[in-house]
C-alpha positions as a printed Julia matrix, in Angstrom:
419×3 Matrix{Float64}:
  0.0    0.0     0.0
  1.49   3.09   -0.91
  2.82   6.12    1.9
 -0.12   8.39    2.37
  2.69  10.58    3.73
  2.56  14.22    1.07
  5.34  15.88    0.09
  5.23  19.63    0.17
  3.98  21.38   -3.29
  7.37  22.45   -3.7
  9.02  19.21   -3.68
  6.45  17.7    -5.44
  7.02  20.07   -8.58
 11.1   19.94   -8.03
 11.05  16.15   -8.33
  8.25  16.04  -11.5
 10.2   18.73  -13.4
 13.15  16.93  -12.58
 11.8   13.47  -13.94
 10.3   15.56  -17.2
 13.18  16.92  -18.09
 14.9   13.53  -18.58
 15.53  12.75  -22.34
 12.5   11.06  -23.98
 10.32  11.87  -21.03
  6.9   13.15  -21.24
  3.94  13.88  -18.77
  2.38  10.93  -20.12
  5.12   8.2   -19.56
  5.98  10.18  -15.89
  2.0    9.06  -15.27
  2.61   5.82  -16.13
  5.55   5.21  -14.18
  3.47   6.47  -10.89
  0.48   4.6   -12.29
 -1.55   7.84  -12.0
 -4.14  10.15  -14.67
 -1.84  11.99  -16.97
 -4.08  15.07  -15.73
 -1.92  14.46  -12.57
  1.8   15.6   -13.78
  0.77  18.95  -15.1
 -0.82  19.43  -11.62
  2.03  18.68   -9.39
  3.97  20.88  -11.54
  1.47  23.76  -11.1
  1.38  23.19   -7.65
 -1.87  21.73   -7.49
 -1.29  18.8    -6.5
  1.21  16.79   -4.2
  2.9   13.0    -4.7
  2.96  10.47   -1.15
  6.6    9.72   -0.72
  6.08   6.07   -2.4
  5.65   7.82   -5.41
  8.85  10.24   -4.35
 10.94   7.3    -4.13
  9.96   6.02   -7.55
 11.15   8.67   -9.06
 14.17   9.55   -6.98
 15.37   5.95   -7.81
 14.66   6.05  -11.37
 16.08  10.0   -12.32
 17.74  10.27   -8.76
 17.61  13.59   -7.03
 16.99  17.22   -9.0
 19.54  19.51   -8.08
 18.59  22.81   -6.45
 18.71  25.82   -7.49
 21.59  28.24   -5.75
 20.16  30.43   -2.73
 20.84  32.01    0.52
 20.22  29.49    3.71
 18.95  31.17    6.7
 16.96  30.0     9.68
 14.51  32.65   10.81
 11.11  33.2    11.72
  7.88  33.09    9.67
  5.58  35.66    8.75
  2.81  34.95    6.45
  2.61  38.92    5.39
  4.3   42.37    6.39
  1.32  43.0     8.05
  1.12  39.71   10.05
  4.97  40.73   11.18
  3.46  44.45   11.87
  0.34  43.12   13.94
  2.08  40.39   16.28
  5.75  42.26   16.72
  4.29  44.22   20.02
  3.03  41.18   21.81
  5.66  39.39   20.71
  8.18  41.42   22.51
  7.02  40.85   25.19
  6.67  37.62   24.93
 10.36  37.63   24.23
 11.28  39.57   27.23
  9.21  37.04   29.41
 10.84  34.27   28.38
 14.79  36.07   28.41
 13.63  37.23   32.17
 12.8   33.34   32.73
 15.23  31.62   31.27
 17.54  34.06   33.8
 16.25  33.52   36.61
 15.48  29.61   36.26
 19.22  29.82   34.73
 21.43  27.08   37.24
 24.13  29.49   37.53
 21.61  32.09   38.82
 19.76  29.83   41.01
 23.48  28.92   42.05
 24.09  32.22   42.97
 21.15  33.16   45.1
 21.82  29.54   47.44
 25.1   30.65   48.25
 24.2   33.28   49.44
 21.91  31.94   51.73
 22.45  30.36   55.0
 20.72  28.32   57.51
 20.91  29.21   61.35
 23.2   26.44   61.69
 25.52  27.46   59.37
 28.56  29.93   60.87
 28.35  33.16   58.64
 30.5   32.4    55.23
 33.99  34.62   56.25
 34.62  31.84   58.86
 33.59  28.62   57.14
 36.12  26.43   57.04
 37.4   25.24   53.9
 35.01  21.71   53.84
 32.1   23.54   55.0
 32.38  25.83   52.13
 32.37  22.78   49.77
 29.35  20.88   51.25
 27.7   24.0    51.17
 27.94  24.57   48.05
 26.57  20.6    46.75
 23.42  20.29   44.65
 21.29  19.08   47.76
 22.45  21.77   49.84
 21.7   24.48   47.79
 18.24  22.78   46.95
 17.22  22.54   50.62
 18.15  26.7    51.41
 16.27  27.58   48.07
 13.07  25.24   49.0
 13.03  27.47   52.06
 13.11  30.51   50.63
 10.7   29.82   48.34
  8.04  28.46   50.17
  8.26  31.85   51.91
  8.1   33.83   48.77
  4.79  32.04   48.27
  2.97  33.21   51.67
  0.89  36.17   51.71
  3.46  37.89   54.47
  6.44  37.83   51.93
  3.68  39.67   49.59
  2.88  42.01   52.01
  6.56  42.98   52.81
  6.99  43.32   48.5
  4.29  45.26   48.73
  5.45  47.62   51.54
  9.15  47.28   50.96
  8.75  48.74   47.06
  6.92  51.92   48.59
  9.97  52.14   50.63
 12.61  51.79   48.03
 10.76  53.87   45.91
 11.01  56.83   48.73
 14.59  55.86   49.13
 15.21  56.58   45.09
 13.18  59.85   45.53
 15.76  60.67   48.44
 19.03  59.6    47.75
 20.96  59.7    44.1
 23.83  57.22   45.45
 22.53  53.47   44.81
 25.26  52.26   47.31
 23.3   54.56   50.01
 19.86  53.08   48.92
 21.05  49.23   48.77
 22.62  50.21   52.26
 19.39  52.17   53.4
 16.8   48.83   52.0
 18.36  47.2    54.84
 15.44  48.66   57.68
 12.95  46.86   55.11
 13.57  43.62   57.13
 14.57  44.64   60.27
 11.35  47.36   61.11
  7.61  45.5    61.41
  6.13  44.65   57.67
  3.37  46.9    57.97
  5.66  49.84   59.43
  7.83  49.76   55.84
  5.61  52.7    54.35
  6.34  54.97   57.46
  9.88  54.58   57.83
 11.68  58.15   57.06
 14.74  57.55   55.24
 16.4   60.43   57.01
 15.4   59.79   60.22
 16.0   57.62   63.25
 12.35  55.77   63.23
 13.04  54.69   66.81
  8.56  55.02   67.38
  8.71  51.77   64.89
  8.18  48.23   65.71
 11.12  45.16   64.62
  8.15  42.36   65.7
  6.23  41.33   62.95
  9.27  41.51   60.66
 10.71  39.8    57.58
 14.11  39.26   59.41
 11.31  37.38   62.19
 10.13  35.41   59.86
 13.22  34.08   58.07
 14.53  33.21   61.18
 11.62  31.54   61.97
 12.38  29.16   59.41
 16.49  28.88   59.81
 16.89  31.44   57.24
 19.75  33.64   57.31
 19.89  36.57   54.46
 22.65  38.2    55.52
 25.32  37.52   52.77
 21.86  37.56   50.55
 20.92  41.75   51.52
 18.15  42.85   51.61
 17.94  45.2    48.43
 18.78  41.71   46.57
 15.91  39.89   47.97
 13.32  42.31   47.36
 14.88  41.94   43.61
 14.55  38.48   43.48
 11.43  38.16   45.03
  9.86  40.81   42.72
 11.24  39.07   39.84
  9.85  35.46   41.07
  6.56  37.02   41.45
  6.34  38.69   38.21
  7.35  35.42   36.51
  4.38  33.42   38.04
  1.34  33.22   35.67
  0.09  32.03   31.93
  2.48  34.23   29.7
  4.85  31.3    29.61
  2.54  29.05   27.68
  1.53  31.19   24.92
  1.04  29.07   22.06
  0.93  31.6    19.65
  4.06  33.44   20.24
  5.82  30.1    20.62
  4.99  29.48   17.12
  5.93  32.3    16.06
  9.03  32.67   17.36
 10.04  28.99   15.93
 12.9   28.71   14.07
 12.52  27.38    9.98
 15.3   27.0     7.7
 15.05  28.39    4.26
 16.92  28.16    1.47
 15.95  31.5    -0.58
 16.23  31.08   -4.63
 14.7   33.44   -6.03
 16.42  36.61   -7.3
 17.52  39.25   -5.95
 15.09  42.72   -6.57
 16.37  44.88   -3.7
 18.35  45.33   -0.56
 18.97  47.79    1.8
 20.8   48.46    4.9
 20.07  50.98    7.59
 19.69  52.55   10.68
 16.64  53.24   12.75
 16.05  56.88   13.31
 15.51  56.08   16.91
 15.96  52.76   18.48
 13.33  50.18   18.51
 12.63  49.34   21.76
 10.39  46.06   22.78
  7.58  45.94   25.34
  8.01  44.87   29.15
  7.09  41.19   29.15
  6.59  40.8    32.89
  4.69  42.34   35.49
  6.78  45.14   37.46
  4.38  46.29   39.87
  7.22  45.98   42.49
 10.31  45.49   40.12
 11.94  48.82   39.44
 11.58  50.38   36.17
 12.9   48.39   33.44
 12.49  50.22   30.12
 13.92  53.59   30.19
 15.5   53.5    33.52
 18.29  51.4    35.88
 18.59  47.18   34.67
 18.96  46.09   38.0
 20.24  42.49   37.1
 24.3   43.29   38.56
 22.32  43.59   41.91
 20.21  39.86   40.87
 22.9   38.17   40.49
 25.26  39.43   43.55
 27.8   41.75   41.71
 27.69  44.25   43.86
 30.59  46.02   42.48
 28.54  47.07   39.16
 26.12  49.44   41.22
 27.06  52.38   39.39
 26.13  49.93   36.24
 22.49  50.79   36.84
 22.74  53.95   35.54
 24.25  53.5    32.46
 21.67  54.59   29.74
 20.05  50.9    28.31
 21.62  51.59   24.97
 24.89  51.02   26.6
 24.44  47.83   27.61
 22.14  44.64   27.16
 21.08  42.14   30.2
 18.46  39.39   30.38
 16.48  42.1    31.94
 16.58  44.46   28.99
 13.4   44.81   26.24
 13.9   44.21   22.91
 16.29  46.88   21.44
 16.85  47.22   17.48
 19.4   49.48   16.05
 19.78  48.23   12.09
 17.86  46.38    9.97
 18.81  44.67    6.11
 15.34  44.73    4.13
 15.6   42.17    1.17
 13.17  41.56   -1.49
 13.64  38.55   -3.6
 11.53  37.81   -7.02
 10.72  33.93   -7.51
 10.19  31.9   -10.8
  6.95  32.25  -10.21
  6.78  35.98  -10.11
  5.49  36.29   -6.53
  8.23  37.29   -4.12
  9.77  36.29   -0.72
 10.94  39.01    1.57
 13.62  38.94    4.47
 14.12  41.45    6.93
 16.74  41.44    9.47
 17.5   42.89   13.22
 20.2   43.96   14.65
 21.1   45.0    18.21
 24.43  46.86   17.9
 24.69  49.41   20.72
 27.35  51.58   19.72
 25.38  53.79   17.02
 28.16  56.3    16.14
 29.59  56.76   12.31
 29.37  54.27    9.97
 26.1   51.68    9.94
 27.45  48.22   11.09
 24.73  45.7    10.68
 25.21  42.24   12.49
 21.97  40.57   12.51
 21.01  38.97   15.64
 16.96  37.94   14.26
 15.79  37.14   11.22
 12.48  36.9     9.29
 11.36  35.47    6.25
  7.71  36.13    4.46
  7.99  33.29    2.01
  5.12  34.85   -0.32
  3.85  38.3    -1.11
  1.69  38.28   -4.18
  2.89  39.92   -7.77
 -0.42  41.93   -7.69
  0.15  42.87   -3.66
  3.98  43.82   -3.54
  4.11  47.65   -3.41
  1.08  47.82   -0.68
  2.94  45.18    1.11
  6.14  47.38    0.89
  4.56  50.76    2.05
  3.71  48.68    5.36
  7.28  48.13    6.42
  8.88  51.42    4.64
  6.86  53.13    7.17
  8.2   50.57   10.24
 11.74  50.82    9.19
 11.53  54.79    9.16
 12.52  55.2     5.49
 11.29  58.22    4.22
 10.52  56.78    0.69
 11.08  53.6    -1.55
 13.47  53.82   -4.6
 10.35  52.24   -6.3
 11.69  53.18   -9.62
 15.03  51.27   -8.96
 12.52  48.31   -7.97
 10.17  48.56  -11.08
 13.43  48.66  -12.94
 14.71  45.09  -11.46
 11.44  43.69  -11.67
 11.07  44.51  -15.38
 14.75  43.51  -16.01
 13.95  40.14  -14.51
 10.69  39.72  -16.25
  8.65  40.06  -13.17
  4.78  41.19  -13.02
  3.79  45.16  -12.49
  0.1   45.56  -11.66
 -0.43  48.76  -13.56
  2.44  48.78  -16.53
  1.79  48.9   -20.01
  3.86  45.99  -21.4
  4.28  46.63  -25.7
């Protein structure tokens, strides 16, 4: 019984112009070999229809395998129009910047990171460890058992509450001080005062009328937690960053597929390229939920502080086109539009991303995303091309340099007078 498996239309006309185009070969005797309607050849080679893979290897073993044509291989994205790129590239960013954030934070070396710097009550403080304690400390089971801890109480409603408090805090702090060494030193009271004192403490002032019962610093060492080496500007990070990484936005189904990867090898020829700049970045959306993270966009990438480097503070105010962190939204500096024209006369179009930061002198494109619109229709093009000229900033098209191409390479012109 023959594979009901299909080929793709594509293959399907490669292999029956391949097998036509042998000496003495015509539609009719290609049928007959595939014991199929003559009808059926002239199909497959419009497209129309598609052989099983039974058939495939009939013909494979009898003409062996067509050669391709030359092309460009590239693995990128799929868009089934400019306009399907245009309408899904917001959500998508964020999408993006969800699943960088995640990847970071569920990262081994970062979940490394945060164990060691925990401790249990039993544990002497890290500077006089000895040598073997250091080591055990630092084993897979170890660090599991001081992270189950502190999550588990990252998921009770009085960690939420201190998040909750301890971000009106910080944010007082950041309208008070301009050091960030004085405001990681000053987050500090965030544990050690009551939780539901946090949004009175002055941060110039002694706030001896406050409670410490009822604190965070209570309730870690309730449970043989010690956050000392940990600080507490660093937890409130990480706990703001586990919190806005809970929820659905990690199974979206539709930005998974389309930020899958296909590989394309791109025949057709070459109508028009350009490289350029951006008149101002591109910047991506905020894919997760900052309602106690610090700003993330346009202000300080807290992610040195994350991950324990304490000696990067002044990092955090470097302008986010200086530097790029899991934390940081999507950030495009160059692009390379490419149109191609197929046999056909339809057209493929690539378009790729770049996210060089250093945007002096001359434009240096080294794309870091790509996608591919395998078809825009002969009759559609120029519509289809006003939709991402306006995206990519250009003032115009050279549409006459493009109209020139296509009528060099015999493609279609909706519109043209052809004598």
């Amino acid at each position: 019984m023959p594979s009901m498996e299909k080929l793709s239309n594509e293959e399907t006309k490669r292999l029956l112009d391949h097998a036509c185009s042998a000496a003495q070969m015509t539609a009719t005797k290609v049928a007959d070999i595939l014991d199929v309607p003559a009808p059926r050849i002239s199909e497959g080679r419009n497209m129309a229809w598609r052989l099983n893979q039974t058939q495939a290897d009939k013909l494979t073993e009898k003409f062996g395998r067509p050669r391709g044509k030359a092309g460009i291989f590239i693995r990128a994205e799929r868009r089934e129009s400019i306009q399907h790129f245009l309408d899904n590239e917001k959500p998508l960013s964020e999408y993006r910047h969800f699943k960088r954030a995640k990847a970071f934070f569920d990262s081994q070396e970062f979940q490394n990171k945060l164990a060691d710097a925990l401790q249990l009550s039993d544990e002497s403080p890290s500077l006089l460890q000895s040598i073997e304690k250091k080591r055990q400390s630092k084993t897979a089971e170890n660090r599991k058992s001081r992270l189950d801890i502190l999550f588990s109480i990252m998921q009770t409603p009085e960690f939420a509450r201190w998040l909750s408090s301890a971000g009106v805090y910080l944010n007082r702090l950041c309208d008070t001080y301009d050091d960030l060494n004085e405001i990681y030193r000053m987050m500090g009271a965030s544990t050690y005062y009551a939780i539901d004192d946090l949004p009175n403490i002055d941060p110039q002032g002694s706030n001896e009328n406050l409670s410490s019962e009822n604190s965070l610093d209570e309730i870690l060492r309730s449970h043989s937690l010690n956050i000392q080496q940990l600080g507490a500007m660093r937890l409130f990070l990480v706990g703001a960053l586990e919190q806005s990484l809970r929820g659905p936005t990690s199974s979206n189904q539709t930005a998974e597929s389309l930020t899958e990867m296909h590989e394309y090898v791109i025949t057709g020829q070459k109508i028009w390229s350009y490289t350029g700049a951006f008149s101002e970045p591109k910047r991506g959306e905020i894919g997760i939920d900052n309602e106690h993270l610090p700003e993330i966009k346009n202000g300080p990438d807290w992610t040195p502080l994350l991950t324990g480097d304490y000696s990067s503070l002044l990092s955090t105010h470097l302008a986010p086109e200086q530097k790029a962190t899991p934390l940081s939204v999507d950030f495009w500096t160059t692009y390379e539009a490419t149109l191609f024209m197929n046999d056909n006369c339809d057209y493929a179009f690539w378009l790729s991303l770049a996210s060089d930061r250093q945007l002096k002198g001359e434009i240096i494109h080294f794309p870091t995303r790509n996608i591919v619109v395998p078809f825009i229709s002969g009759s559609e093009l120029f519509k289809e091309l006003e939709k991402i000229r306006a995206w990519l900033t250009l003032p115009e098209l050279p549409l006459i340099t493009i109209k020139t191409d296509i009528a060099k390479h015999g493609g279609y012109l909706p519109g043209t007078i052809v004598i």
